[in-house]
Amino acid sequence: MIGTSYGAVLDGMEGKVVRVEADVSAGLPQFTVVGLPDSSVNESKARIRSAIRNSGLEFPRGRITVNLSPAGIRKRGVGLDLAIAIAILRAGRQLAPRPENTAFLAELALTGELLPLPEALRLTDACAEQSLPNVVVSHLQRDGEWLLNQATWQNATTLLEVSDWLNGLGQLTTHRPLPPKLKRHEACDMCEVENLTFAKRGLEIAAVGGLHTLLVGPPGSGKTMLAERFVTLLPSLPPTHAREVVSLLHSFSNVDWCSATPPVRAPHHSISSTGLTGGGHPIYPGEATFAHRGVLLLDELLEFNRSALQSLREPLMERQIRISRAGQSVLLPADFILIATSNPCPCGQYGFGVCRCLESERNRYWSKIAGPLMDRFDLVIAVHQSSSIQKSPVSMPEKSQFIRSRVSEAKAALSAQTRLSLSSTRSRLANPAFLARSAEIAAALGISRRGLESVRHIANCIAVLDGIEIPGEPQLLEALQYRNPQIR
């Protein structure tokens, strides 16, 4: 008799449904798994055998062959444990064959207990798309794993409990979770940074347009404080984007994340290019993907490895990363806003005080950022140390929630939730005088074609933020201040 069940595995970033077939035939005892399993799936044979026996069930005698279909997909991980066990028990005539619209997603302990899977959310989505709306999972599966999920899953404690349910001898707890009310969780606020009005204005513009920004200033000027608080200016994630973030972080980084605040990833400067953009075998996402729909913060940018920085050129423009390894090609999402900080030179005083560096030292210091990568920064903001301390009384700094409110209104006016493409911006800039003037200034300053489009995009964001229908020369001149050709 052939016993069947359904499970799912991750294929790159996507969940794939796997049909599990088990056959028990006469012969010497042997347990074989075919269908392109990797070592982790082959190792599950010992767990499954012990789990069945320790659950008080009979492990079939004879030659057992388990087939995982489709055979062209590499099966990795421990998520097929329960599905394989169910197929074997059905082949041994210990379980009823129905229901057929149920998938089984859990790891098995030697005692027969069901253990949770970090990638359960993505796997459940794949099952629901393949007409498998009922999913049996561990009772330990965290509610956050199922954020906004429309599938129904059955919570079970042990393999024996699942077998009794399939035989009509008991009931499992049916649970369709309600989407939680996501709240923002922020440990800092922009009001904690005094003065620095010019830099704050630039970050507000960056939040409106989803603009990659480099903050340059001497040590102690406040650029890192500004960068860390940039995320507080971004609107809360809509439900669809929040679910993307939850799925990514739970599946690949084991982070129990459940917040309306966009994610922030701040890797150490010693990170490799693989750690930053992904890679390896099997292919694993990097920090750029974990920052999807949020902020990638690179503090002290020029301390990072040159190859790691150059690997960001593709995601900064395409908002995704394609990695091909050993016949496998995976498309990783990477729609983030890059916020970076840097000193202007090794001593940190060039352009802001008395610099002790030679010109050759400054050139070598900035050589890690090639021209094409530098050109991908929409805003380069000078953070002046002298402006952070003023003798005259100043008003109380504005709280992030008020700035965020303006940003949200501006984004709504632009009909964008994360980032406007340059093509959509171009269609809004129908003023011939503005186009001609911006092209003239760009030519005089040696700004590239990409830089010109970026300047126009910045000017458009400024206009919308200020409630102006069409950008003009005042917005263009302000946009050019944030390109900062002296630093470039």
mmCIF file of C-alpha atoms in Angstrom, residues 141-458:
data_model
loop_
_atom_site.group_PDB
_atom_site.id
_atom_site.type_symbol
_atom_site.label_atom_id
_atom_site.label_comp_id
_atom_site.label_asym_id
_atom_site.label_seq_id
_atom_site.Cartn_x
_atom_site.Cartn_y
_atom_site.Cartn_z
ATOM 1 C CA GLN A 141 4.230 27.502 17.134
ATOM 2 C CA ARG A 142 4.307 31.178 18.079
ATOM 3 C CA ASP A 143 1.363 33.370 17.143
ATOM 4 C CA GLY A 144 3.737 35.861 15.565
ATOM 5 C CA GLU A 145 4.632 33.233 12.980
ATOM 6 C CA TRP A 146 1.137 33.485 11.560
ATOM 7 C CA LEU A 147 0.716 37.216 11.410
ATOM 8 C CA LEU A 148 -2.124 38.094 9.030
ATOM 9 C CA ASN A 149 -2.275 34.514 7.741
ATOM 10 C CA GLN A 150 -5.626 33.396 6.304
ATOM 11 C CA ALA A 151 -4.964 29.649 6.565
ATOM 12 C CA THR A 152 -6.391 27.429 9.283
ATOM 13 C CA TRP A 153 -4.027 25.271 11.257
ATOM 14 C CA GLN A 154 -4.529 22.501 13.727
ATOM 15 C CA ASN A 155 -2.379 22.663 16.862
ATOM 16 C CA ALA A 156 -1.078 19.300 18.037
ATOM 17 C CA THR A 157 1.214 18.296 20.877
ATOM 18 C CA THR A 158 2.442 14.854 19.801
ATOM 19 C CA LEU A 159 2.488 12.472 16.870
ATOM 20 C CA LEU A 160 0.074 10.199 18.739
ATOM 21 C CA GLU A 161 -2.406 13.068 19.049
ATOM 22 C CA VAL A 162 -2.236 13.628 15.282
ATOM 23 C CA SER A 163 -2.728 9.918 14.548
ATOM 24 C CA ASP A 164 -5.781 9.769 16.835
ATOM 25 C CA TRP A 165 -7.238 12.809 15.063
ATOM 26 C CA LEU A 166 -6.730 11.258 11.641
ATOM 27 C CA ASN A 167 -8.449 8.083 12.839
ATOM 28 C CA GLY A 168 -11.413 10.043 14.173
ATOM 29 C CA LEU A 169 -10.609 9.353 17.819
ATOM 30 C CA GLY A 170 -10.010 12.914 18.925
ATOM 31 C CA GLN A 171 -9.981 16.564 17.970
ATOM 32 C CA LEU A 172 -7.181 19.051 17.470
ATOM 33 C CA THR A 173 -7.406 22.680 18.452
ATOM 34 C CA THR A 174 -8.436 24.624 15.370
ATOM 35 C CA HIS A 175 -6.961 28.081 15.416
ATOM 36 C CA ARG A 176 -7.387 30.868 12.896
ATOM 37 C CA PRO A 177 -5.429 33.773 14.386
ATOM 38 C CA LEU A 178 -6.639 37.329 14.201
ATOM 39 C CA PRO A 179 -4.124 39.881 12.925
ATOM 40 C CA PRO A 180 -2.609 41.607 15.966
ATOM 41 C CA LYS A 181 -2.739 45.351 16.262
ATOM 42 C CA LEU A 182 0.792 46.301 15.361
ATOM 43 C CA LYS A 183 2.341 49.050 17.448
ATOM 44 C CA ARG A 184 5.479 51.088 17.011
ATOM 45 C CA HIS A 185 8.407 50.281 19.283
ATOM 46 C CA GLU A 186 11.037 53.015 19.311
ATOM 47 C CA ALA A 187 13.727 53.586 21.891
ATOM 48 C CA CYS A 188 14.797 57.013 20.631
ATOM 49 C CA ASP A 189 13.326 60.216 19.231
ATOM 50 C CA MET A 190 14.559 62.967 16.941
ATOM 51 C CA CYS A 191 13.819 65.542 19.653
ATOM 52 C CA GLU A 192 16.823 64.165 21.535
ATOM 53 C CA VAL A 193 19.096 65.743 18.904
ATOM 54 C CA GLU A 194 19.414 69.486 19.466
ATOM 55 C CA ASN A 195 19.778 71.912 16.570
ATOM 56 C CA LEU A 196 21.268 70.386 13.375
ATOM 57 C CA THR A 197 18.250 71.815 11.551
ATOM 58 C CA PHE A 198 19.810 71.467 8.103
ATOM 59 C CA ALA A 199 20.583 67.779 8.577
ATOM 60 C CA LYS A 200 17.147 67.063 10.060
ATOM 61 C CA ARG A 201 15.499 68.738 7.086
ATOM 62 C CA GLY A 202 17.539 66.546 4.751
ATOM 63 C CA LEU A 203 16.508 63.386 6.578
ATOM 64 C CA GLU A 204 12.863 64.443 6.412
ATOM 65 C CA ILE A 205 13.183 64.794 2.644
ATOM 66 C CA ALA A 206 14.911 61.415 2.501
ATOM 67 C CA ALA A 207 12.015 59.834 4.397
ATOM 68 C CA VAL A 208 9.498 61.270 1.934
ATOM 69 C CA GLY A 209 11.280 60.028 -1.173
ATOM 70 C CA GLY A 210 12.981 56.907 0.161
ATOM 71 C CA LEU A 211 16.344 58.488 -0.643
ATOM 72 C CA HIS A 212 19.720 56.922 0.107
ATOM 73 C CA THR A 213 21.611 59.338 2.340
ATOM 74 C CA LEU A 214 25.203 59.824 3.465
ATOM 75 C CA LEU A 215 25.874 61.940 6.553
ATOM 76 C CA VAL A 216 29.395 63.394 6.632
ATOM 77 C CA GLY A 217 30.849 65.226 9.593
ATOM 78 C CA PRO A 218 33.649 65.312 12.163
ATOM 79 C CA PRO A 219 33.640 63.032 15.207
ATOM 80 C CA GLY A 220 31.037 64.027 17.788
ATOM 81 C CA SER A 221 28.956 66.128 15.406
ATOM 82 C CA GLY A 222 25.830 63.993 15.896
ATOM 83 C CA LYS A 223 25.675 62.161 12.573
ATOM 84 C CA THR A 224 25.307 58.728 14.191
ATOM 85 C CA MET A 225 22.522 59.990 16.463
ATOM 86 C CA LEU A 226 20.693 61.336 13.434
ATOM 87 C CA ALA A 227 21.147 58.105 11.501
ATOM 88 C CA GLU A 228 19.854 55.976 14.372
ATOM 89 C CA ARG A 229 16.730 58.124 14.649
ATOM 90 C CA PHE A 230 15.929 58.235 10.953
ATOM 91 C CA VAL A 231 13.582 55.249 11.221
ATOM 92 C CA THR A 232 11.387 57.228 13.633
ATOM 93 C CA LEU A 233 10.523 59.537 10.725
ATOM 94 C CA LEU A 234 9.190 56.721 8.551
ATOM 95 C CA PRO A 235 5.454 55.934 8.569
ATOM 96 C CA SER A 236 4.261 52.680 10.087
ATOM 97 C CA LEU A 237 4.363 49.644 7.839
ATOM 98 C CA PRO A 238 1.076 48.769 6.112
ATOM 99 C CA PRO A 239 -0.169 45.214 6.836
ATOM 100 C CA THR A 240 1.142 43.762 3.565
ATOM 101 C CA HIS A 241 4.643 45.121 4.141
ATOM 102 C CA ALA A 242 4.597 44.128 7.812
ATOM 103 C CA ARG A 243 3.816 40.568 6.811
ATOM 104 C CA GLU A 244 6.731 40.551 4.355
ATOM 105 C CA VAL A 245 9.087 41.643 7.116
ATOM 106 C CA VAL A 246 7.740 39.130 9.635
ATOM 107 C CA SER A 247 8.062 36.315 7.112
ATOM 108 C CA LEU A 248 11.657 37.219 6.270
ATOM 109 C CA LEU A 249 12.905 37.702 9.808
ATOM 110 C CA HIS A 250 11.162 34.662 11.261
ATOM 111 C CA SER A 251 12.172 32.348 8.428
ATOM 112 C CA PHE A 252 15.838 33.251 8.157
ATOM 113 C CA SER A 253 17.055 35.139 11.228
ATOM 114 C CA ASN A 254 15.046 33.640 14.113
ATOM 115 C CA VAL A 255 14.018 37.128 15.213
ATOM 116 C CA ASP A 256 10.629 37.258 16.947
ATOM 117 C CA TRP A 257 9.611 40.527 15.319
ATOM 118 C CA CYS A 258 6.096 41.958 15.492
ATOM 119 C CA SER A 259 6.069 45.733 15.138
ATOM 120 C CA ALA A 260 4.715 48.445 12.887
ATOM 121 C CA THR A 261 8.108 50.166 12.932
ATOM 122 C CA PRO A 262 10.155 49.515 9.766
ATOM 123 C CA PRO A 263 13.101 47.202 10.459
ATOM 124 C CA VAL A 264 16.597 48.607 10.978
ATOM 125 C CA ARG A 265 19.728 46.571 10.322
ATOM 126 C CA ALA A 266 23.073 47.990 11.441
ATOM 127 C CA PRO A 267 25.823 45.473 10.594
ATOM 128 C CA HIS A 268 29.356 45.803 11.937
ATOM 129 C CA HIS A 269 31.951 47.199 9.531
ATOM 130 C CA SER A 270 33.764 43.838 9.479
ATOM 131 C CA ILE A 271 30.883 42.180 7.601
ATOM 132 C CA SER A 272 31.705 40.412 4.328
ATOM 133 C CA SER A 273 29.986 40.958 0.988
ATOM 134 C CA THR A 274 28.163 37.635 1.459
ATOM 135 C CA GLY A 275 26.920 38.691 4.870
ATOM 136 C CA LEU A 276 25.759 42.020 3.470
ATOM 137 C CA THR A 277 23.984 40.954 0.282
ATOM 138 C CA GLY A 278 23.577 37.190 0.721
ATOM 139 C CA GLY A 279 25.107 34.073 -0.785
ATOM 140 C CA GLY A 280 26.639 30.813 0.354
ATOM 141 C CA HIS A 281 25.410 27.279 -0.269
ATOM 142 C CA PRO A 282 22.533 26.956 0.179
ATOM 143 C CA ILE A 283 21.874 30.592 -0.662
ATOM 144 C CA TYR A 284 21.082 32.606 2.459
ATOM 145 C CA PRO A 285 19.861 36.223 2.650
ATOM 146 C CA GLY A 286 22.143 38.993 3.852
ATOM 147 C CA GLU A 287 21.580 42.147 5.876
ATOM 148 C CA ALA A 288 20.327 43.989 2.788
ATOM 149 C CA THR A 289 17.408 41.560 2.570
ATOM 150 C CA PHE A 290 16.724 41.663 6.306
ATOM 151 C CA ALA A 291 16.438 45.462 5.940
ATOM 152 C CA HIS A 292 13.693 45.023 3.315
ATOM 153 C CA ARG A 293 10.973 47.681 3.760
ATOM 154 C CA GLY A 294 13.173 49.395 6.314
ATOM 155 C CA VAL A 295 16.586 50.965 6.853
ATOM 156 C CA LEU A 296 20.101 49.644 6.290
ATOM 157 C CA LEU A 297 22.359 51.693 8.565
ATOM 158 C CA LEU A 298 26.083 51.632 7.817
ATOM 159 C CA ASP A 299 27.877 53.614 10.507
ATOM 160 C CA GLU A 300 31.431 54.666 9.564
ATOM 161 C CA LEU A 301 30.907 53.674 5.945
ATOM 162 C CA LEU A 302 34.550 53.893 4.917
ATOM 163 C CA GLU A 303 35.552 51.306 7.519
ATOM 164 C CA PHE A 304 33.639 48.641 5.581
ATOM 165 C CA ASN A 305 35.362 46.282 3.178
ATOM 166 C CA ARG A 306 35.528 47.651 -0.362
ATOM 167 C CA SER A 307 34.068 44.492 -1.911
ATOM 168 C CA ALA A 308 31.165 44.588 0.554
ATOM 169 C CA LEU A 309 30.373 48.176 -0.394
ATOM 170 C CA GLN A 310 30.570 47.460 -4.111
ATOM 171 C CA SER A 311 28.113 44.581 -3.703
ATOM 172 C CA LEU A 312 25.461 47.159 -2.780
ATOM 173 C CA ARG A 313 25.433 48.754 -6.223
ATOM 174 C CA GLU A 314 22.791 46.387 -7.600
ATOM 175 C CA PRO A 315 20.298 46.494 -4.694
ATOM 176 C CA LEU A 316 20.575 50.279 -4.398
ATOM 177 C CA MET A 317 19.193 50.614 -7.924
ATOM 178 C CA GLU A 318 17.165 47.452 -8.527
ATOM 179 C CA ARG A 319 15.733 47.021 -5.027
ATOM 180 C CA GLN A 320 16.454 43.311 -5.290
ATOM 181 C CA ILE A 321 19.427 40.958 -5.467
ATOM 182 C CA ARG A 322 19.830 38.021 -7.816
ATOM 183 C CA ILE A 323 22.321 35.389 -6.673
ATOM 184 C CA SER A 324 23.302 32.334 -8.714
ATOM 185 C CA ARG A 325 25.220 29.501 -7.087
ATOM 186 C CA ALA A 326 25.810 25.939 -8.344
ATOM 187 C CA GLY A 327 22.861 25.913 -10.708
ATOM 188 C CA GLN A 328 20.551 27.655 -8.237
ATOM 189 C CA SER A 329 19.294 31.176 -8.865
ATOM 190 C CA VAL A 330 17.462 33.081 -6.135
ATOM 191 C CA LEU A 331 15.924 36.551 -6.238
ATOM 192 C CA LEU A 332 16.192 38.240 -2.834
ATOM 193 C CA PRO A 333 14.097 41.311 -1.944
ATOM 194 C CA ALA A 334 16.139 44.343 -0.910
ATOM 195 C CA ASP A 335 13.881 47.405 -0.940
ATOM 196 C CA PHE A 336 15.576 49.431 1.784
ATOM 197 C CA ILE A 337 16.752 52.978 2.441
ATOM 198 C CA LEU A 338 20.502 53.213 2.951
ATOM 199 C CA ILE A 339 21.585 55.632 5.678
ATOM 200 C CA ALA A 340 25.363 55.868 6.068
ATOM 201 C CA THR A 341 27.741 58.008 8.107
ATOM 202 C CA SER A 342 31.374 58.889 7.578
ATOM 203 C CA ASN A 343 34.150 61.171 8.680
ATOM 204 C CA PRO A 344 35.386 63.517 5.928
ATOM 205 C CA CYS A 345 38.982 62.295 6.271
ATOM 206 C CA PRO A 346 41.143 60.111 8.542
ATOM 207 C CA CYS A 347 41.509 62.871 11.150
ATOM 208 C CA GLY A 348 37.861 63.851 10.733
ATOM 209 C CA GLN A 349 38.330 67.617 10.353
ATOM 210 C CA TYR A 350 38.573 68.227 6.599
ATOM 211 C CA GLY A 351 36.120 70.959 5.647
ATOM 212 C CA PHE A 352 35.048 71.441 9.271
ATOM 213 C CA GLY A 353 38.242 72.445 11.099
ATOM 214 C CA VAL A 354 42.025 72.181 10.880
ATOM 215 C CA CYS A 355 42.796 69.045 8.881
ATOM 216 C CA ARG A 356 46.107 67.267 9.490
ATOM 217 C CA CYS A 357 45.780 64.849 6.576
ATOM 218 C CA LEU A 358 47.667 64.954 3.305
ATOM 219 C CA GLU A 359 45.656 65.115 0.106
ATOM 220 C CA SER A 360 46.906 61.649 -0.833
ATOM 221 C CA GLU A 361 45.620 60.316 2.499
ATOM 222 C CA ARG A 362 42.195 61.834 1.904
ATOM 223 C CA ASN A 363 42.038 60.395 -1.600
ATOM 224 C CA ARG A 364 43.025 56.979 -0.320
ATOM 225 C CA TYR A 365 40.437 57.275 2.457
ATOM 226 C CA TRP A 366 37.602 57.833 -0.030
ATOM 227 C CA SER A 367 38.890 55.345 -2.602
ATOM 228 C CA LYS A 368 36.727 52.564 -1.144
ATOM 229 C CA ILE A 369 33.674 54.265 -2.584
ATOM 230 C CA ALA A 370 33.958 54.186 -6.349
ATOM 231 C CA GLY A 371 32.239 56.871 -8.398
ATOM 232 C CA PRO A 372 29.205 54.750 -9.396
ATOM 233 C CA LEU A 373 28.509 53.812 -5.780
ATOM 234 C CA MET A 374 28.904 57.375 -4.542
ATOM 235 C CA ASP A 375 26.570 58.554 -7.286
ATOM 236 C CA ARG A 376 23.863 56.289 -5.888
ATOM 237 C CA PHE A 377 23.608 58.391 -2.744
ATOM 238 C CA ASP A 378 20.754 60.793 -3.427
ATOM 239 C CA LEU A 379 21.640 63.024 -0.487
ATOM 240 C CA VAL A 380 25.070 63.813 0.947
ATOM 241 C CA ILE A 381 24.531 65.949 4.029
ATOM 242 C CA ALA A 382 27.253 67.828 5.863
ATOM 243 C CA VAL A 383 26.694 67.660 9.624
ATOM 244 C CA HIS A 384 28.461 70.719 11.059
ATOM 245 C CA GLN A 385 29.781 70.394 14.577
ATOM 246 C CA SER A 386 29.684 74.157 15.062
ATOM 247 C CA SER A 387 25.946 74.197 14.448
ATOM 248 C CA SER A 388 25.301 71.694 17.218
ATOM 249 C CA ILE A 389 26.163 74.221 19.942
ATOM 250 C CA GLN A 390 24.569 77.646 19.924
ATOM 251 C CA LYS A 391 24.780 80.335 22.548
ATOM 252 C CA SER A 392 21.403 81.852 21.717
ATOM 253 C CA PRO A 393 18.246 80.235 23.113
ATOM 254 C CA VAL A 394 16.561 77.806 20.754
ATOM 255 C CA SER A 395 13.088 76.297 20.659
ATOM 256 C CA MET A 396 12.446 72.764 21.818
ATOM 257 C CA PRO A 397 13.420 70.189 19.163
ATOM 258 C CA GLU A 398 10.504 68.742 17.231
ATOM 259 C CA LYS A 399 9.382 65.235 18.140
ATOM 260 C CA SER A 400 9.575 62.458 15.592
ATOM 261 C CA GLN A 401 5.820 61.898 15.560
ATOM 262 C CA PHE A 402 5.178 65.392 14.195
ATOM 263 C CA ILE A 403 7.828 65.028 11.503
ATOM 264 C CA ARG A 404 6.460 61.567 10.685
ATOM 265 C CA SER A 405 2.993 63.051 10.243
ATOM 266 C CA ARG A 406 4.295 65.468 7.594
ATOM 267 C CA VAL A 407 6.193 62.655 5.899
ATOM 268 C CA SER A 408 3.056 60.502 5.762
ATOM 269 C CA GLU A 409 1.036 63.307 4.212
ATOM 270 C CA ALA A 410 3.732 63.958 1.625
ATOM 271 C CA LYS A 411 3.950 60.279 0.738
ATOM 272 C CA ALA A 412 0.196 60.118 0.329
ATOM 273 C CA ALA A 413 0.340 63.115 -1.988
ATOM 274 C CA LEU A 414 2.922 61.327 -4.099
ATOM 275 C CA SER A 415 0.832 58.115 -4.077
ATOM 276 C CA ALA A 416 3.812 56.139 -2.800
ATOM 277 C CA GLN A 417 4.313 54.030 0.323
ATOM 278 C CA THR A 418 8.044 53.384 0.218
ATOM 279 C CA ARG A 419 9.918 54.876 -2.738
ATOM 280 C CA LEU A 420 8.990 56.658 -5.939
ATOM 281 C CA SER A 421 10.730 55.477 -9.056
ATOM 282 C CA LEU A 422 12.606 58.096 -11.045
ATOM 283 C CA SER A 423 10.358 57.456 -14.044
ATOM 284 C CA SER A 424 7.227 58.404 -12.097
ATOM 285 C CA THR A 425 8.994 61.481 -10.782
ATOM 286 C CA ARG A 426 9.970 62.457 -14.318
ATOM 287 C CA SER A 427 6.351 62.384 -15.434
ATOM 288 C CA ARG A 428 5.439 64.897 -12.715
ATOM 289 C CA LEU A 429 8.117 67.373 -13.691
ATOM 290 C CA ALA A 430 6.427 68.845 -16.728
ATOM 291 C CA ASN A 431 7.784 72.369 -16.309
ATOM 292 C CA PRO A 432 10.137 72.966 -19.283
ATOM 293 C CA ALA A 433 11.866 75.836 -17.497
ATOM 294 C CA PHE A 434 12.591 73.630 -14.495
ATOM 295 C CA LEU A 435 13.939 70.833 -16.675
ATOM 296 C CA ALA A 436 16.150 73.202 -18.639
ATOM 297 C CA ARG A 437 17.452 75.006 -15.565
ATOM 298 C CA SER A 438 18.234 71.764 -13.719
ATOM 299 C CA ALA A 439 20.084 70.385 -16.750
ATOM 300 C CA GLU A 440 22.090 73.624 -17.036
ATOM 301 C CA ILE A 441 23.162 73.541 -13.388
ATOM 302 C CA ALA A 442 23.984 69.839 -13.552
ATOM 303 C CA ALA A 443 26.244 70.417 -16.540
ATOM 304 C CA ALA A 444 28.021 73.268 -14.762
ATOM 305 C CA LEU A 445 28.604 71.177 -11.631
ATOM 306 C CA GLY A 446 29.569 68.020 -13.499
ATOM 307 C CA ILE A 447 26.601 66.042 -12.161
ATOM 308 C CA SER A 448 25.941 62.768 -13.976
ATOM 309 C CA ARG A 449 22.699 61.849 -15.686
ATOM 310 C CA ARG A 450 21.754 59.667 -12.729
ATOM 311 C CA GLY A 451 22.612 62.534 -10.405
ATOM 312 C CA LEU A 452 20.456 64.933 -12.432
ATOM 313 C CA GLU A 453 17.440 62.644 -12.148
ATOM 314 C CA SER A 454 18.121 62.358 -8.435
ATOM 315 C CA VAL A 455 18.248 66.152 -8.028
ATOM 316 C CA ARG A 456 14.917 66.493 -9.815
ATOM 317 C CA HIS A 457 13.450 63.788 -7.631
ATOM 318 C CA ILE A 458 14.702 65.541 -4.486
#
